[in-house]
Every structure is written in structure tokens, then in C-alpha cells.
């Protein structure tokens, strides 16, 4: 832990705890010491972050020390987690068996966001480490990001922007937009984000179909969403939106064969993970106009290499894995992650636990959590 930073936060807590910030439920008594390490992939030593204000004063107000890890190293060097009870993971640093097994004080990994593919849940459970994420807080911002890409593609927004900047208005007749009313949007990985996107699409008169592993979703019937097999969804959809979690089963889910099932007039939108798509196959499909275009907020690799063909294609809209980063995104996701930390610090069970079986383990009990 950073001595200077930890001393600063401890001093701030000693001057008198303020009332909990909005969105944070007061918790029971916190027994010190309880220290939080914040991953350095998206935060600076003073606690400021690329996402904006994380509300770290809420930790200080509750007598919890915090500091940003000394370096952005993946995985985290073993010595950096000595004396750390919780990690606020802002990005996608790996937490594998070797890391959690050598962090005897660690009780919680609070993921800032929804994805957790770089966290070994089984290893965390064996080590007595609770893992949480923030699915409710990210639902609306991510759904709006998907809608943004869909509208930009359907209206050929970037092409029209370029024409305007070049004063080349004579070419605008070649860039008429695609229809929305009556078109079909297929959501792959239909869950809470997909359901929220379906709500946003309803006033536009678009049909929504979905696909997920279980073939069921509590809100599908209410929203008028038909759940289909992946092949049928790809064949019927005018817009395919990827919201699926990345797992071994979904890596390169959209490969050359899947792209071949899509209509030549269809668009692919990825707001899930870059590895859901076989990027080489996507480049070919876009280059040869086998599909109409793509809207991508996630990639493999990230960031894209400077000579990547995707950067040169006119039928692609790109965003640097940040389209959902709005002020309400940061506020709500941070509040959810910090609520998990406060709960564990007070000996309570947090919300949004990804490995609930951890509570029955001897390793969890041994940590006095």
C-alpha cells in the first residue's frame, strides 16, 4: 500500500465521518484495519481515474484506508496485496489462483463493471475471496451505447460528417440511410442489457429477437422478444447486437460461418467483448461487403494496432471501449462497487456476488469475514 496515500485517507477518516453518500446504504460496524487496493490500469496515485470521480471519500468516511497499486502490472505482483482486504478492480487485470492464493488477507474483489472473464471464480472461492460486479448500474449506459452505434450505422452518420467537413454536398445522394421501422434487431446474449436495449428500441417500431444460453428470460415475453437459436437469429436480423459475456464457449462466437448467415444488408454491433468476434473474418466480410457494416466499441486486441484495416473502412463506426462512459455510469457503477466493499468490511454479504458458494468455505470463515 502507498504509505502517503494511506496516511492521507486515515487522517481524513479520523477528522469525523460524514453521512454516507447517496446510493450507499449504511452498514454495520467496520473493524479496522480494512484496506482497499485500487488497480492502476484506470486510476492514478491520487485516486483520480479515467472514468471520473470514483467517490473514494465514501471509503474514508467509513474508516477504510485505500491506495492505488504502485504499477499497472498484470497480474498484480504478489507483494502488492499484502495487508489488503479488498481490491477495487477497475479494468481487466487477471486474478488467478497464484495471485489469490498468495493474498492471505484478501476477502473481496469488487469489479467496476459487469465483465469478469479475467477473474478465476473457482480459485477465488477456494481462497475464500468474494467476487462482485455491478450489472444493474451498467445496464442502461451499455444499452444506450448499443443504440448509439445502431443509429450511427443506419443513418451513415460518419460518412455524412466527412462529406460536410469536405464541403462535398454533391455526394450526399449516395448515402441514404437504412430503414428502422419494421426492421429486426437480434440481440445475442439477451440478458439485462439486452432487455434494456429492447425497451429503447420499442418506440422506433423495430422488432427484437434474442438469443442466450438458457433460451429463457423473465422479461422476454413482456417485451415481445422471441428467443431463437443463434443461426436463425443471424439469418433474420437486420442489426445484430452482441451483448454476450465472454466465456470459452462464446470466444469467436461470430466467425466466418456466422457472418455468412447474416444478410448482406445487415449490420453487426459489438458492445460485449472483442473476442466474441473472429476479427480476421469480420475484416473480410466488411471489405467484401458481405455485410453492410459494423459498429464496434470493443476489439481484439485493445487498442487496435495503427495499421489495422478496420481503421480505414468506411462502413465501420469505432469507439475506444468507452461509449458507455457517462457521468451517470461512473456514479452508479462506483456506488455499487463501493457498497460491496462497505458490506464486506462490516461483515455483511454484499449484493451481486458472482461466487455465492464462497460463504460456505472454511477459507472464507478463516479470514474472519
PDB file of C-alpha atoms in Angstrom, residues 161-313:
ATOM      1  CA  UNK A 161     -19.963  14.027 -41.289  1.00  0.00           C
ATOM      2  CA  UNK A 162     -16.992  13.614 -43.637  1.00  0.00           C
ATOM      3  CA  UNK A 163     -18.942  14.973 -46.621  1.00  0.00           C
ATOM      4  CA  UNK A 164     -19.963  18.048 -44.647  1.00  0.00           C
ATOM      5  CA  UNK A 165     -16.421  18.751 -43.446  1.00  0.00           C
ATOM      6  CA  UNK A 166     -15.136  18.419 -47.016  1.00  0.00           C
ATOM      7  CA  UNK A 167     -17.932  20.652 -48.412  1.00  0.00           C
ATOM      8  CA  UNK A 168     -18.754  17.747 -50.723  1.00  0.00           C
ATOM      9  CA  UNK A 169     -22.534  18.039 -50.516  1.00  0.00           C
ATOM     10  CA  UNK A 170     -22.980  16.749 -54.051  1.00  0.00           C
ATOM     11  CA  UNK A 171     -22.189  13.231 -52.854  1.00  0.00           C
ATOM     12  CA  UNK A 172     -24.904  13.097 -50.182  1.00  0.00           C
ATOM     13  CA  UNK A 173     -27.358  11.349 -52.519  1.00  0.00           C
ATOM     14  CA  UNK A 174     -25.151   8.246 -52.317  1.00  0.00           C
ATOM     15  CA  UNK A 175     -25.522   7.953 -48.530  1.00  0.00           C
ATOM     16  CA  UNK A 176     -29.199   7.424 -47.881  1.00  0.00           C
ATOM     17  CA  UNK A 177     -29.801   5.754 -44.528  1.00  0.00           C
ATOM     18  CA  UNK A 178     -31.194   2.300 -43.856  1.00  0.00           C
ATOM     19  CA  UNK A 179     -34.747   1.885 -42.524  1.00  0.00           C
ATOM     20  CA  UNK A 180     -35.618   1.375 -38.859  1.00  0.00           C
ATOM     21  CA  UNK A 181     -39.407   0.860 -38.727  1.00  0.00           C
ATOM     22  CA  UNK A 182     -40.223  -2.832 -39.051  1.00  0.00           C
ATOM     23  CA  UNK A 183     -36.570  -3.914 -39.100  1.00  0.00           C
ATOM     24  CA  UNK A 184     -35.361  -6.752 -36.875  1.00  0.00           C
ATOM     25  CA  UNK A 185     -32.708  -6.362 -34.207  1.00  0.00           C
ATOM     26  CA  UNK A 186     -31.156  -9.597 -32.969  1.00  0.00           C
ATOM     27  CA  UNK A 187     -29.572  -9.394 -29.522  1.00  0.00           C
ATOM     28  CA  UNK A 188     -27.004 -12.119 -28.838  1.00  0.00           C
ATOM     29  CA  UNK A 189     -26.583 -12.664 -25.108  1.00  0.00           C
ATOM     30  CA  UNK A 190     -30.091 -11.494 -24.247  1.00  0.00           C
ATOM     31  CA  UNK A 191     -29.940 -10.577 -20.564  1.00  0.00           C
ATOM     32  CA  UNK A 192     -30.439  -7.422 -18.551  1.00  0.00           C
ATOM     33  CA  UNK A 193     -28.605  -5.190 -21.050  1.00  0.00           C
ATOM     34  CA  UNK A 194     -30.456  -6.785 -23.953  1.00  0.00           C
ATOM     35  CA  UNK A 195     -33.788  -6.275 -22.214  1.00  0.00           C
ATOM     36  CA  UNK A 196     -32.961  -2.613 -21.633  1.00  0.00           C
ATOM     37  CA  UNK A 197     -31.984  -2.203 -25.287  1.00  0.00           C
ATOM     38  CA  UNK A 198     -35.282  -3.803 -26.329  1.00  0.00           C
ATOM     39  CA  UNK A 199     -37.125  -1.163 -24.274  1.00  0.00           C
ATOM     40  CA  UNK A 200     -35.209   1.608 -26.009  1.00  0.00           C
ATOM     41  CA  UNK A 201     -35.941   0.163 -29.454  1.00  0.00           C
ATOM     42  CA  UNK A 202     -39.682  -0.286 -28.930  1.00  0.00           C
ATOM     43  CA  UNK A 203     -40.668   3.351 -29.735  1.00  0.00           C
ATOM     44  CA  UNK A 204     -38.766   3.082 -33.028  1.00  0.00           C
ATOM     45  CA  UNK A 205     -41.109   0.341 -34.250  1.00  0.00           C
ATOM     46  CA  UNK A 206     -38.350  -2.252 -34.507  1.00  0.00           C
ATOM     47  CA  UNK A 207     -38.793  -5.972 -33.944  1.00  0.00           C
ATOM     48  CA  UNK A 208     -36.465  -7.555 -31.412  1.00  0.00           C
ATOM     49  CA  UNK A 209     -35.391 -11.188 -31.225  1.00  0.00           C
ATOM     50  CA  UNK A 210     -32.878 -12.621 -28.794  1.00  0.00           C
ATOM     51  CA  UNK A 211     -30.557 -15.494 -28.100  1.00  0.00           C
ATOM     52  CA  UNK A 212     -28.991 -16.687 -24.858  1.00  0.00           C
ATOM     53  CA  UNK A 213     -27.597 -19.885 -23.398  1.00  0.00           C
ATOM     54  CA  UNK A 214     -30.723 -20.882 -21.494  1.00  0.00           C
ATOM     55  CA  UNK A 215     -33.275 -19.982 -24.152  1.00  0.00           C
ATOM     56  CA  UNK A 216     -35.263 -18.212 -21.429  1.00  0.00           C
ATOM     57  CA  UNK A 217     -35.507 -14.733 -19.936  1.00  0.00           C
ATOM     58  CA  UNK A 218     -38.032 -13.430 -17.436  1.00  0.00           C
ATOM     59  CA  UNK A 219     -38.723 -10.232 -19.385  1.00  0.00           C
ATOM     60  CA  UNK A 220     -38.718 -11.606 -22.934  1.00  0.00           C
ATOM     61  CA  UNK A 221     -42.457 -12.231 -23.222  1.00  0.00           C
ATOM     62  CA  UNK A 222     -43.324  -8.902 -21.588  1.00  0.00           C
ATOM     63  CA  UNK A 223     -41.111  -7.089 -24.095  1.00  0.00           C
ATOM     64  CA  UNK A 224     -42.365  -9.080 -27.075  1.00  0.00           C
ATOM     65  CA  UNK A 225     -38.933 -10.603 -27.667  1.00  0.00           C
ATOM     66  CA  UNK A 226     -38.823 -14.020 -29.321  1.00  0.00           C
ATOM     67  CA  UNK A 227     -35.842 -16.125 -28.236  1.00  0.00           C
ATOM     68  CA  UNK A 228     -34.245 -18.023 -31.106  1.00  0.00           C
ATOM     69  CA  UNK A 229     -31.309 -20.224 -31.870  1.00  0.00           C
ATOM     70  CA  UNK A 230     -28.222 -18.306 -32.963  1.00  0.00           C
ATOM     71  CA  UNK A 231     -28.360 -19.393 -36.613  1.00  0.00           C
ATOM     72  CA  UNK A 232     -31.981 -18.313 -37.040  1.00  0.00           C
ATOM     73  CA  UNK A 233     -31.315 -15.007 -35.288  1.00  0.00           C
ATOM     74  CA  UNK A 234     -28.415 -14.237 -37.628  1.00  0.00           C
ATOM     75  CA  UNK A 235     -30.476 -15.074 -40.705  1.00  0.00           C
ATOM     76  CA  UNK A 236     -33.473 -12.960 -39.693  1.00  0.00           C
ATOM     77  CA  UNK A 237     -31.784  -9.871 -38.242  1.00  0.00           C
ATOM     78  CA  UNK A 238     -31.088  -6.557 -39.923  1.00  0.00           C
ATOM     79  CA  UNK A 239     -28.964  -5.492 -36.949  1.00  0.00           C
ATOM     80  CA  UNK A 240     -27.081  -7.996 -34.768  1.00  0.00           C
ATOM     81  CA  UNK A 241     -26.037  -6.650 -31.365  1.00  0.00           C
ATOM     82  CA  UNK A 242     -23.551  -8.644 -29.276  1.00  0.00           C
ATOM     83  CA  UNK A 243     -24.102  -8.376 -25.512  1.00  0.00           C
ATOM     84  CA  UNK A 244     -22.876 -11.842 -24.506  1.00  0.00           C
ATOM     85  CA  UNK A 245     -20.384 -12.484 -21.734  1.00  0.00           C
ATOM     86  CA  UNK A 246     -17.006 -13.803 -22.842  1.00  0.00           C
ATOM     87  CA  UNK A 247     -16.522 -17.451 -21.919  1.00  0.00           C
ATOM     88  CA  UNK A 248     -14.655 -20.317 -23.590  1.00  0.00           C
ATOM     89  CA  UNK A 249     -17.964 -21.210 -25.275  1.00  0.00           C
ATOM     90  CA  UNK A 250     -18.524 -17.712 -26.692  1.00  0.00           C
ATOM     91  CA  UNK A 251     -14.993 -16.877 -27.847  1.00  0.00           C
ATOM     92  CA  UNK A 252     -15.158 -16.246 -31.616  1.00  0.00           C
ATOM     93  CA  UNK A 253     -18.874 -16.978 -31.500  1.00  0.00           C
ATOM     94  CA  UNK A 254     -19.226 -14.769 -34.572  1.00  0.00           C
ATOM     95  CA  UNK A 255     -16.864 -16.453 -37.004  1.00  0.00           C
ATOM     96  CA  UNK A 256     -16.806 -16.670 -40.796  1.00  0.00           C
ATOM     97  CA  UNK A 257     -19.693 -19.147 -40.856  1.00  0.00           C
ATOM     98  CA  UNK A 258     -21.821 -16.960 -38.594  1.00  0.00           C
ATOM     99  CA  UNK A 259     -21.095 -13.864 -40.675  1.00  0.00           C
ATOM    100  CA  UNK A 260     -22.069 -15.790 -43.816  1.00  0.00           C
ATOM    101  CA  UNK A 261     -25.522 -16.376 -42.299  1.00  0.00           C
ATOM    102  CA  UNK A 262     -26.149 -12.644 -41.974  1.00  0.00           C
ATOM    103  CA  UNK A 263     -27.918 -10.662 -44.686  1.00  0.00           C
ATOM    104  CA  UNK A 264     -25.650  -8.599 -46.975  1.00  0.00           C
ATOM    105  CA  UNK A 265     -27.702  -5.602 -45.825  1.00  0.00           C
ATOM    106  CA  UNK A 266     -27.235  -6.355 -42.101  1.00  0.00           C
ATOM    107  CA  UNK A 267     -25.024  -4.586 -39.564  1.00  0.00           C
ATOM    108  CA  UNK A 268     -23.000  -6.136 -36.713  1.00  0.00           C
ATOM    109  CA  UNK A 269     -22.681  -4.205 -33.433  1.00  0.00           C
ATOM    110  CA  UNK A 270     -20.383  -5.366 -30.640  1.00  0.00           C
ATOM    111  CA  UNK A 271     -20.717  -3.867 -27.153  1.00  0.00           C
ATOM    112  CA  UNK A 272     -19.731  -7.093 -25.384  1.00  0.00           C
ATOM    113  CA  UNK A 273     -16.120  -8.197 -25.755  1.00  0.00           C
ATOM    114  CA  UNK A 274     -13.759  -8.084 -28.712  1.00  0.00           C
ATOM    115  CA  UNK A 275     -13.055 -11.809 -28.530  1.00  0.00           C
ATOM    116  CA  UNK A 276     -16.693 -12.635 -29.264  1.00  0.00           C
ATOM    117  CA  UNK A 277     -15.832 -11.981 -32.913  1.00  0.00           C
ATOM    118  CA  UNK A 278     -13.269 -13.556 -35.213  1.00  0.00           C
ATOM    119  CA  UNK A 279     -11.788 -10.220 -36.245  1.00  0.00           C
ATOM    120  CA  UNK A 280      -9.993 -11.626 -39.282  1.00  0.00           C
ATOM    121  CA  UNK A 281     -13.279 -12.988 -40.622  1.00  0.00           C
ATOM    122  CA  UNK A 282     -15.001  -9.681 -39.865  1.00  0.00           C
ATOM    123  CA  UNK A 283     -12.412  -7.703 -41.822  1.00  0.00           C
ATOM    124  CA  UNK A 284     -13.015  -9.935 -44.858  1.00  0.00           C
ATOM    125  CA  UNK A 285     -16.799  -9.655 -44.553  1.00  0.00           C
ATOM    126  CA  UNK A 286     -16.607  -5.859 -44.355  1.00  0.00           C
ATOM    127  CA  UNK A 287     -14.043  -5.486 -47.107  1.00  0.00           C
ATOM    128  CA  UNK A 288     -16.044  -7.665 -49.482  1.00  0.00           C
ATOM    129  CA  UNK A 289     -19.411  -6.140 -48.472  1.00  0.00           C
ATOM    130  CA  UNK A 290     -20.748  -9.480 -47.264  1.00  0.00           C
ATOM    131  CA  UNK A 291     -22.402  -7.448 -44.515  1.00  0.00           C
ATOM    132  CA  UNK A 292     -23.331  -3.771 -44.683  1.00  0.00           C
ATOM    133  CA  UNK A 293     -21.185  -2.528 -41.825  1.00  0.00           C
ATOM    134  CA  UNK A 294     -20.172  -2.789 -38.195  1.00  0.00           C
ATOM    135  CA  UNK A 295     -20.262  -0.695 -35.047  1.00  0.00           C
ATOM    136  CA  UNK A 296     -17.536  -1.686 -32.600  1.00  0.00           C
ATOM    137  CA  UNK A 297     -16.820  -0.472 -29.076  1.00  0.00           C
ATOM    138  CA  UNK A 298     -14.646  -3.486 -28.200  1.00  0.00           C
ATOM    139  CA  UNK A 299     -11.790  -5.131 -30.052  1.00  0.00           C
ATOM    140  CA  UNK A 300      -9.170  -7.834 -30.061  1.00  0.00           C
ATOM    141  CA  UNK A 301      -6.559  -6.577 -29.413  1.00  0.00           C
ATOM    142  CA  UNK A 302      -7.171  -3.354 -27.499  1.00  0.00           C
ATOM    143  CA  UNK A 303      -6.096  -0.825 -28.525  1.00  0.00           C
ATOM    144  CA  UNK A 304      -6.186  -1.553 -32.235  1.00  0.00           C
ATOM    145  CA  UNK A 305      -2.818  -1.571 -33.967  1.00  0.00           C
ATOM    146  CA  UNK A 306      -2.221   1.595 -36.061  1.00  0.00           C
ATOM    147  CA  UNK A 307      -2.264  -0.358 -39.330  1.00  0.00           C
ATOM    148  CA  UNK A 308      -5.461  -2.305 -38.632  1.00  0.00           C
ATOM    149  CA  UNK A 309      -7.705  -2.367 -41.685  1.00  0.00           C
ATOM    150  CA  UNK A 310     -10.743  -1.606 -39.526  1.00  0.00           C
ATOM    151  CA  UNK A 311      -9.421   1.940 -39.161  1.00  0.00           C
ATOM    152  CA  UNK A 312      -9.654   2.524 -42.908  1.00  0.00           C
ATOM    153  CA  UNK A 313     -13.085   1.089 -43.724  1.00  0.00           C
TER     154      UNK A 313
END
